mmCIF file with all atom_site columns, C-alpha atoms in Angstrom:
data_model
loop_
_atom_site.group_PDB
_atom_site.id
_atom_site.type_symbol
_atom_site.label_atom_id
_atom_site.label_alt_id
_atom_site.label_comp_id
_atom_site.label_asym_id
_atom_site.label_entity_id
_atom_site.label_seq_id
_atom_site.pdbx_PDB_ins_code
_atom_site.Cartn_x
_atom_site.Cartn_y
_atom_site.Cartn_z
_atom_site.occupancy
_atom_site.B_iso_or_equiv
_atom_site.pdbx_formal_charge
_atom_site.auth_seq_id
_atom_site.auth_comp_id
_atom_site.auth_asym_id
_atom_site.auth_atom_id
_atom_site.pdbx_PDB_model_num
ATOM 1   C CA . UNK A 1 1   ? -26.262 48.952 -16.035 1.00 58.00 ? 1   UNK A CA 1
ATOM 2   C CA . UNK A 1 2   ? -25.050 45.275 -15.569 1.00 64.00 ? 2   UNK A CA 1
ATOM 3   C CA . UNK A 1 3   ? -28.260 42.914 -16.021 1.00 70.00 ? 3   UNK A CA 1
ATOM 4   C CA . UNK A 1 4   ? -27.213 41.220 -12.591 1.00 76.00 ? 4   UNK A CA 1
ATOM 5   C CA . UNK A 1 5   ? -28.695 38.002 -12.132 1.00 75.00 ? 5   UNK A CA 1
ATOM 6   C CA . UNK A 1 6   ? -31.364 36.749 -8.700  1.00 90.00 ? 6   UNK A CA 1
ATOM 7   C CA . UNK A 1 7   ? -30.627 33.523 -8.952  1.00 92.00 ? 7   UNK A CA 1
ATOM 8   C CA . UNK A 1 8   ? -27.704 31.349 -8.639  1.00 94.00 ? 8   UNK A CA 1
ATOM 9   C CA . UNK A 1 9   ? -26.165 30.418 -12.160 1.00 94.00 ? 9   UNK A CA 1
ATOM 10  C CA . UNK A 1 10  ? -25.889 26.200 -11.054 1.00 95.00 ? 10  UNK A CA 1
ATOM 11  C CA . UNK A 1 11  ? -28.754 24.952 -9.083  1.00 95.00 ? 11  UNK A CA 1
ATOM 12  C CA . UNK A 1 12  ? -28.867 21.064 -9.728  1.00 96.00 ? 12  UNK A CA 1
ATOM 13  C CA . UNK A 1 13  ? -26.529 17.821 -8.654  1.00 96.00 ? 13  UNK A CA 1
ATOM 14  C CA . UNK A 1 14  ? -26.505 17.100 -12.133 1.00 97.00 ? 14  UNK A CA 1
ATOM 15  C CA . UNK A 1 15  ? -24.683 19.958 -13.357 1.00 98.00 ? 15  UNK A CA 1
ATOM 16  C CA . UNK A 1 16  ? -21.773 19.572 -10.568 1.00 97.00 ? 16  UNK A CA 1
ATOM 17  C CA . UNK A 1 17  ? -21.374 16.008 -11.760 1.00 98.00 ? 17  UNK A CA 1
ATOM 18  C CA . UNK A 1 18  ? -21.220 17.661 -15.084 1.00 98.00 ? 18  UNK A CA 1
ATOM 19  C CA . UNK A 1 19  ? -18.485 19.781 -14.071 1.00 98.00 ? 19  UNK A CA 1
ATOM 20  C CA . UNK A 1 20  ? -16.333 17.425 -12.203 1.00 98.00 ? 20  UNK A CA 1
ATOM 21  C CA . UNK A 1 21  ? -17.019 14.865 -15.548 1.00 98.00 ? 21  UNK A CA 1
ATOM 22  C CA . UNK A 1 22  ? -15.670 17.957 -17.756 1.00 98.00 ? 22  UNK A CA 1
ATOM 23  C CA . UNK A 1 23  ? -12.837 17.934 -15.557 1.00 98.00 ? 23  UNK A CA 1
ATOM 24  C CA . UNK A 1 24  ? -11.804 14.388 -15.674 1.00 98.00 ? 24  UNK A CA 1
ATOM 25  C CA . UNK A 1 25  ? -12.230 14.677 -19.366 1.00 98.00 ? 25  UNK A CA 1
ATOM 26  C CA . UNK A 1 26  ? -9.197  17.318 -19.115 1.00 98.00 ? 26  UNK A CA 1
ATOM 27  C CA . UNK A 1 27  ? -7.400  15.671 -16.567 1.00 98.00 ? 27  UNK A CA 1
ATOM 28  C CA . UNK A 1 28  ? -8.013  18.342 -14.143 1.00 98.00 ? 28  UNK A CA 1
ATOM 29  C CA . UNK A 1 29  ? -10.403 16.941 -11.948 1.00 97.00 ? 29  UNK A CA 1
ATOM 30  C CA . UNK A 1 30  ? -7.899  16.643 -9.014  1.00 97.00 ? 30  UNK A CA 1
ATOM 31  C CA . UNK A 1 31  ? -7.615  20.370 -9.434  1.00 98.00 ? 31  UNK A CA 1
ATOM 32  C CA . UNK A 1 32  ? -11.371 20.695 -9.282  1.00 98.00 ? 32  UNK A CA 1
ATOM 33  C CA . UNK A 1 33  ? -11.692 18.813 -6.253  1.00 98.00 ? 33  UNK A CA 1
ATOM 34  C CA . UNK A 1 34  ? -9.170  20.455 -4.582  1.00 98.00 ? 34  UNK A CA 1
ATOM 35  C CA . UNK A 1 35  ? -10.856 24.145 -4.932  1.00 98.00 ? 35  UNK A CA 1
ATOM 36  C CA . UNK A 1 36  ? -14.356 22.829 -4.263  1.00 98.00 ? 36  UNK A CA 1
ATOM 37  C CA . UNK A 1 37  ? -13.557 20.654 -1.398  1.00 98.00 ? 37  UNK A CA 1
ATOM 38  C CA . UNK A 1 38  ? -11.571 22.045 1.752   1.00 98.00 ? 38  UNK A CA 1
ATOM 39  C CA . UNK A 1 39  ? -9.010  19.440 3.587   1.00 98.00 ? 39  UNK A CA 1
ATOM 40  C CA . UNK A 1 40  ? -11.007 18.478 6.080   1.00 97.00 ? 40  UNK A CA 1
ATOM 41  C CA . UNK A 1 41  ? -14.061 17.988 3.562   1.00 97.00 ? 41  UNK A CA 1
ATOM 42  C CA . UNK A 1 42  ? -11.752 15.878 1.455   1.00 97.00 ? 42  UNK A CA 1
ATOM 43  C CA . UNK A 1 43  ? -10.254 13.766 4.281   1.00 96.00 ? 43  UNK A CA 1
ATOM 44  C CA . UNK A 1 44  ? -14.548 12.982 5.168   1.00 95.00 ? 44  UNK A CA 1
ATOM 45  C CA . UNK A 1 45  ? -14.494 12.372 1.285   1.00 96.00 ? 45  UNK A CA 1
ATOM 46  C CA . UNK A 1 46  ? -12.034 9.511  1.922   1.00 96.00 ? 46  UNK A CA 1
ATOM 47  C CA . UNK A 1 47  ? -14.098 8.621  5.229   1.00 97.00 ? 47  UNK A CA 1
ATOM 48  C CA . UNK A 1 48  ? -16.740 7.830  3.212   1.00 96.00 ? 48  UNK A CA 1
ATOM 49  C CA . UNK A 1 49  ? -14.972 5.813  0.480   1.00 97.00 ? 49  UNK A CA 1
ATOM 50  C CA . UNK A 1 50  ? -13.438 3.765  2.759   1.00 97.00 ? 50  UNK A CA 1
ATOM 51  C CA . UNK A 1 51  ? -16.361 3.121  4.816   1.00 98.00 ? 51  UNK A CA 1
ATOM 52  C CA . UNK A 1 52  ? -18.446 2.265  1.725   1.00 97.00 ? 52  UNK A CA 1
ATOM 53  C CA . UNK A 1 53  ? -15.451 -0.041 0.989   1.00 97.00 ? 53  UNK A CA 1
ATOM 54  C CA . UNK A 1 54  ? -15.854 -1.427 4.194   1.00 97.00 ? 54  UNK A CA 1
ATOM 55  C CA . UNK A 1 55  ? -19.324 -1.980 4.165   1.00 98.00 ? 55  UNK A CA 1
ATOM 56  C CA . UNK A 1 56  ? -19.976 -3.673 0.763   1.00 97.00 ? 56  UNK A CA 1
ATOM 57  C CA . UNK A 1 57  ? -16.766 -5.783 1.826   1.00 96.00 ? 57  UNK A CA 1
ATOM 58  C CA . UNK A 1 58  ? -18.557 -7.213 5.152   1.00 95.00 ? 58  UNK A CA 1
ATOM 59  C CA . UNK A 1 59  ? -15.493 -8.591 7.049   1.00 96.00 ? 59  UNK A CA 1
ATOM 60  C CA . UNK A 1 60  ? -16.103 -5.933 9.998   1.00 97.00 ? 60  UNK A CA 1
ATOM 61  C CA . UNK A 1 61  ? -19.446 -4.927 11.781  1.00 97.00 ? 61  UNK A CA 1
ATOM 62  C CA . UNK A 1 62  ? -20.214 -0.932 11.986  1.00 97.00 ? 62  UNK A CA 1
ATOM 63  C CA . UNK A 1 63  ? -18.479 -0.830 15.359  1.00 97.00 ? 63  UNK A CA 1
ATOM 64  C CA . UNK A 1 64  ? -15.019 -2.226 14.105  1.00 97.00 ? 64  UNK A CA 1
ATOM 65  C CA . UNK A 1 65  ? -15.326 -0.313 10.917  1.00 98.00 ? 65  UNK A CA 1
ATOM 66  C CA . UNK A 1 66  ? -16.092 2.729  13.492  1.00 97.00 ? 66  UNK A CA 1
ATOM 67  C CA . UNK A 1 67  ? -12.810 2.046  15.168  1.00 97.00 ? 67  UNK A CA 1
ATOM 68  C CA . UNK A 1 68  ? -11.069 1.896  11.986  1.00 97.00 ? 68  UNK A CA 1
ATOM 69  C CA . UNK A 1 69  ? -11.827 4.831  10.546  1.00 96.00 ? 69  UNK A CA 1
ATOM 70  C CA . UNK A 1 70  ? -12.337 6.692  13.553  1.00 96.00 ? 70  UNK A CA 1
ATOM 71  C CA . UNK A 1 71  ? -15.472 7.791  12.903  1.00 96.00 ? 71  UNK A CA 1
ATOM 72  C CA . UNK A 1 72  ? -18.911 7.288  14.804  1.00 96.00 ? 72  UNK A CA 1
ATOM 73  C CA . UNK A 1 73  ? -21.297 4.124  14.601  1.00 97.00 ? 73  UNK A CA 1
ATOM 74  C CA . UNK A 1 74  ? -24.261 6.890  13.562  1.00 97.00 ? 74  UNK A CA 1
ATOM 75  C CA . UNK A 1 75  ? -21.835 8.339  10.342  1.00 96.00 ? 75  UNK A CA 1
ATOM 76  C CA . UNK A 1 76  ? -21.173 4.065  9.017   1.00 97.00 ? 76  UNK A CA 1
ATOM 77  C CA . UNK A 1 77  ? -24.811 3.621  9.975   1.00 97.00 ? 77  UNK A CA 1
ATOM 78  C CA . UNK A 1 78  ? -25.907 6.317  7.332   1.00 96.00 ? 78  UNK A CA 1
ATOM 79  C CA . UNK A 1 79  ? -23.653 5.021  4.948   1.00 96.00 ? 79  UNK A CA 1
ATOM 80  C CA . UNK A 1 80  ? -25.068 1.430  5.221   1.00 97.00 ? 80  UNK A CA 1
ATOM 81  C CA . UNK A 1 81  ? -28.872 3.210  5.228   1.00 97.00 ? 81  UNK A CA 1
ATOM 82  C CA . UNK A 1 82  ? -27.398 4.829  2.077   1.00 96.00 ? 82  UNK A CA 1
ATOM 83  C CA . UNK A 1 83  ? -26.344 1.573  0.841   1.00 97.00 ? 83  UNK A CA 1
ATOM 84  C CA . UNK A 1 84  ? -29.900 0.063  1.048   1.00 96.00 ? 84  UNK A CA 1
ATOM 85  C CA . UNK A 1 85  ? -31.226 2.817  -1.555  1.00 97.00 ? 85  UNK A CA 1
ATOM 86  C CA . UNK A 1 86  ? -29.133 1.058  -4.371  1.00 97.00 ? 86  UNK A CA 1
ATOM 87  C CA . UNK A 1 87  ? -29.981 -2.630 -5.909  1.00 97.00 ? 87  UNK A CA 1
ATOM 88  C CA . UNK A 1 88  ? -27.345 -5.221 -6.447  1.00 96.00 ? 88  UNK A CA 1
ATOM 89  C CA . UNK A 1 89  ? -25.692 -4.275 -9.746  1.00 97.00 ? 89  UNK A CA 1
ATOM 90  C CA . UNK A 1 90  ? -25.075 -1.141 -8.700  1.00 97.00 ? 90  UNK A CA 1
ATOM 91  C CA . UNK A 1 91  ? -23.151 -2.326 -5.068  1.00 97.00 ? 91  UNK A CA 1
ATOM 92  C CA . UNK A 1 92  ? -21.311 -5.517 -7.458  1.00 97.00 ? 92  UNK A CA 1
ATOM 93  C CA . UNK A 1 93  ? -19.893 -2.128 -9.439  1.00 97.00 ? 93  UNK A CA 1
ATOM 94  C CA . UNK A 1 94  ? -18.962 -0.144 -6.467  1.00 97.00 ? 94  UNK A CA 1
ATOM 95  C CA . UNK A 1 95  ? -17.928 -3.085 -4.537  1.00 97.00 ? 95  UNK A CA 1
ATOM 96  C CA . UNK A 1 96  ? -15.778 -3.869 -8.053  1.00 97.00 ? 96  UNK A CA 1
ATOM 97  C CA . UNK A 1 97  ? -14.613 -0.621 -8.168  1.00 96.00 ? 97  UNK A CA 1
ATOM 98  C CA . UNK A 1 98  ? -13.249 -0.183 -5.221  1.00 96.00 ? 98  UNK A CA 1
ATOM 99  C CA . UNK A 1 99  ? -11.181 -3.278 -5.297  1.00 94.00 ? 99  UNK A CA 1
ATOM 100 C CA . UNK A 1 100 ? -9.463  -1.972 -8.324  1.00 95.00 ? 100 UNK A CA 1
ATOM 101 C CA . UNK A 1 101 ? -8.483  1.016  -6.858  1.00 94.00 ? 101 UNK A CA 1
ATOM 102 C CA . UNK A 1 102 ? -7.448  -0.003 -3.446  1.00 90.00 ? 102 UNK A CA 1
ATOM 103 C CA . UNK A 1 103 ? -3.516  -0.096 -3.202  1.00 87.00 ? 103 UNK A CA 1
ATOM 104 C CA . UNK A 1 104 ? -3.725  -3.458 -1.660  1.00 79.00 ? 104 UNK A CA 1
ATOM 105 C CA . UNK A 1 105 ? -5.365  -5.178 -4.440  1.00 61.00 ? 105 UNK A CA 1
#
């Protein structure tokens, strides 16, 4: 008889971000993303990129970033709370970043 386990086999954030780093490693981690994540959970994904983006940028208050993204006040305002959680260096290299990425830099 199959020793059938109680449990489930990944329990911790640490191991997904071990996966998805695995991934990257082989190139693959669009392919990752895109079985783990539906469409509509990867179009929030982007949501939340740009309104971190947004945020750390400070040209727009939470209501015209709202409007933006088209998105409630209450979903930027948990984004800035999340914001608060992290010190400087850590927003200079997410602020940083994001610049580099952005297609308009």
């Amino acid at each position: 008889m199959p020793n059938i386990q109680e449990t489930p086999e990944f329990t911790e954030w640490q191991q997904v971000v071990d996966i998805l780093r695995q991934a990257t490693t082989e190139h693959k981690d669009d392919t990752l993303l895109r079985l783990l994540l539906t469409p509509d959970e990867r179009s929030v994904l982007l949501s939340r990129v740009n309104i971190l983006h947004e945020l750390l940028n400070g040209e727009r208050s939470q209501r015209k970033i709202s409007e933006l993204l088209g998105v409630g006040v209450a979903t930027i305002t948990r984004g800035s709370n999340e914001l608060k959680h992290h010190d400087d260096d850590i927003k200079v290299w997410l602020s940083t970043l994001l610049k580099e990425q952005s297609p308009k830099s």
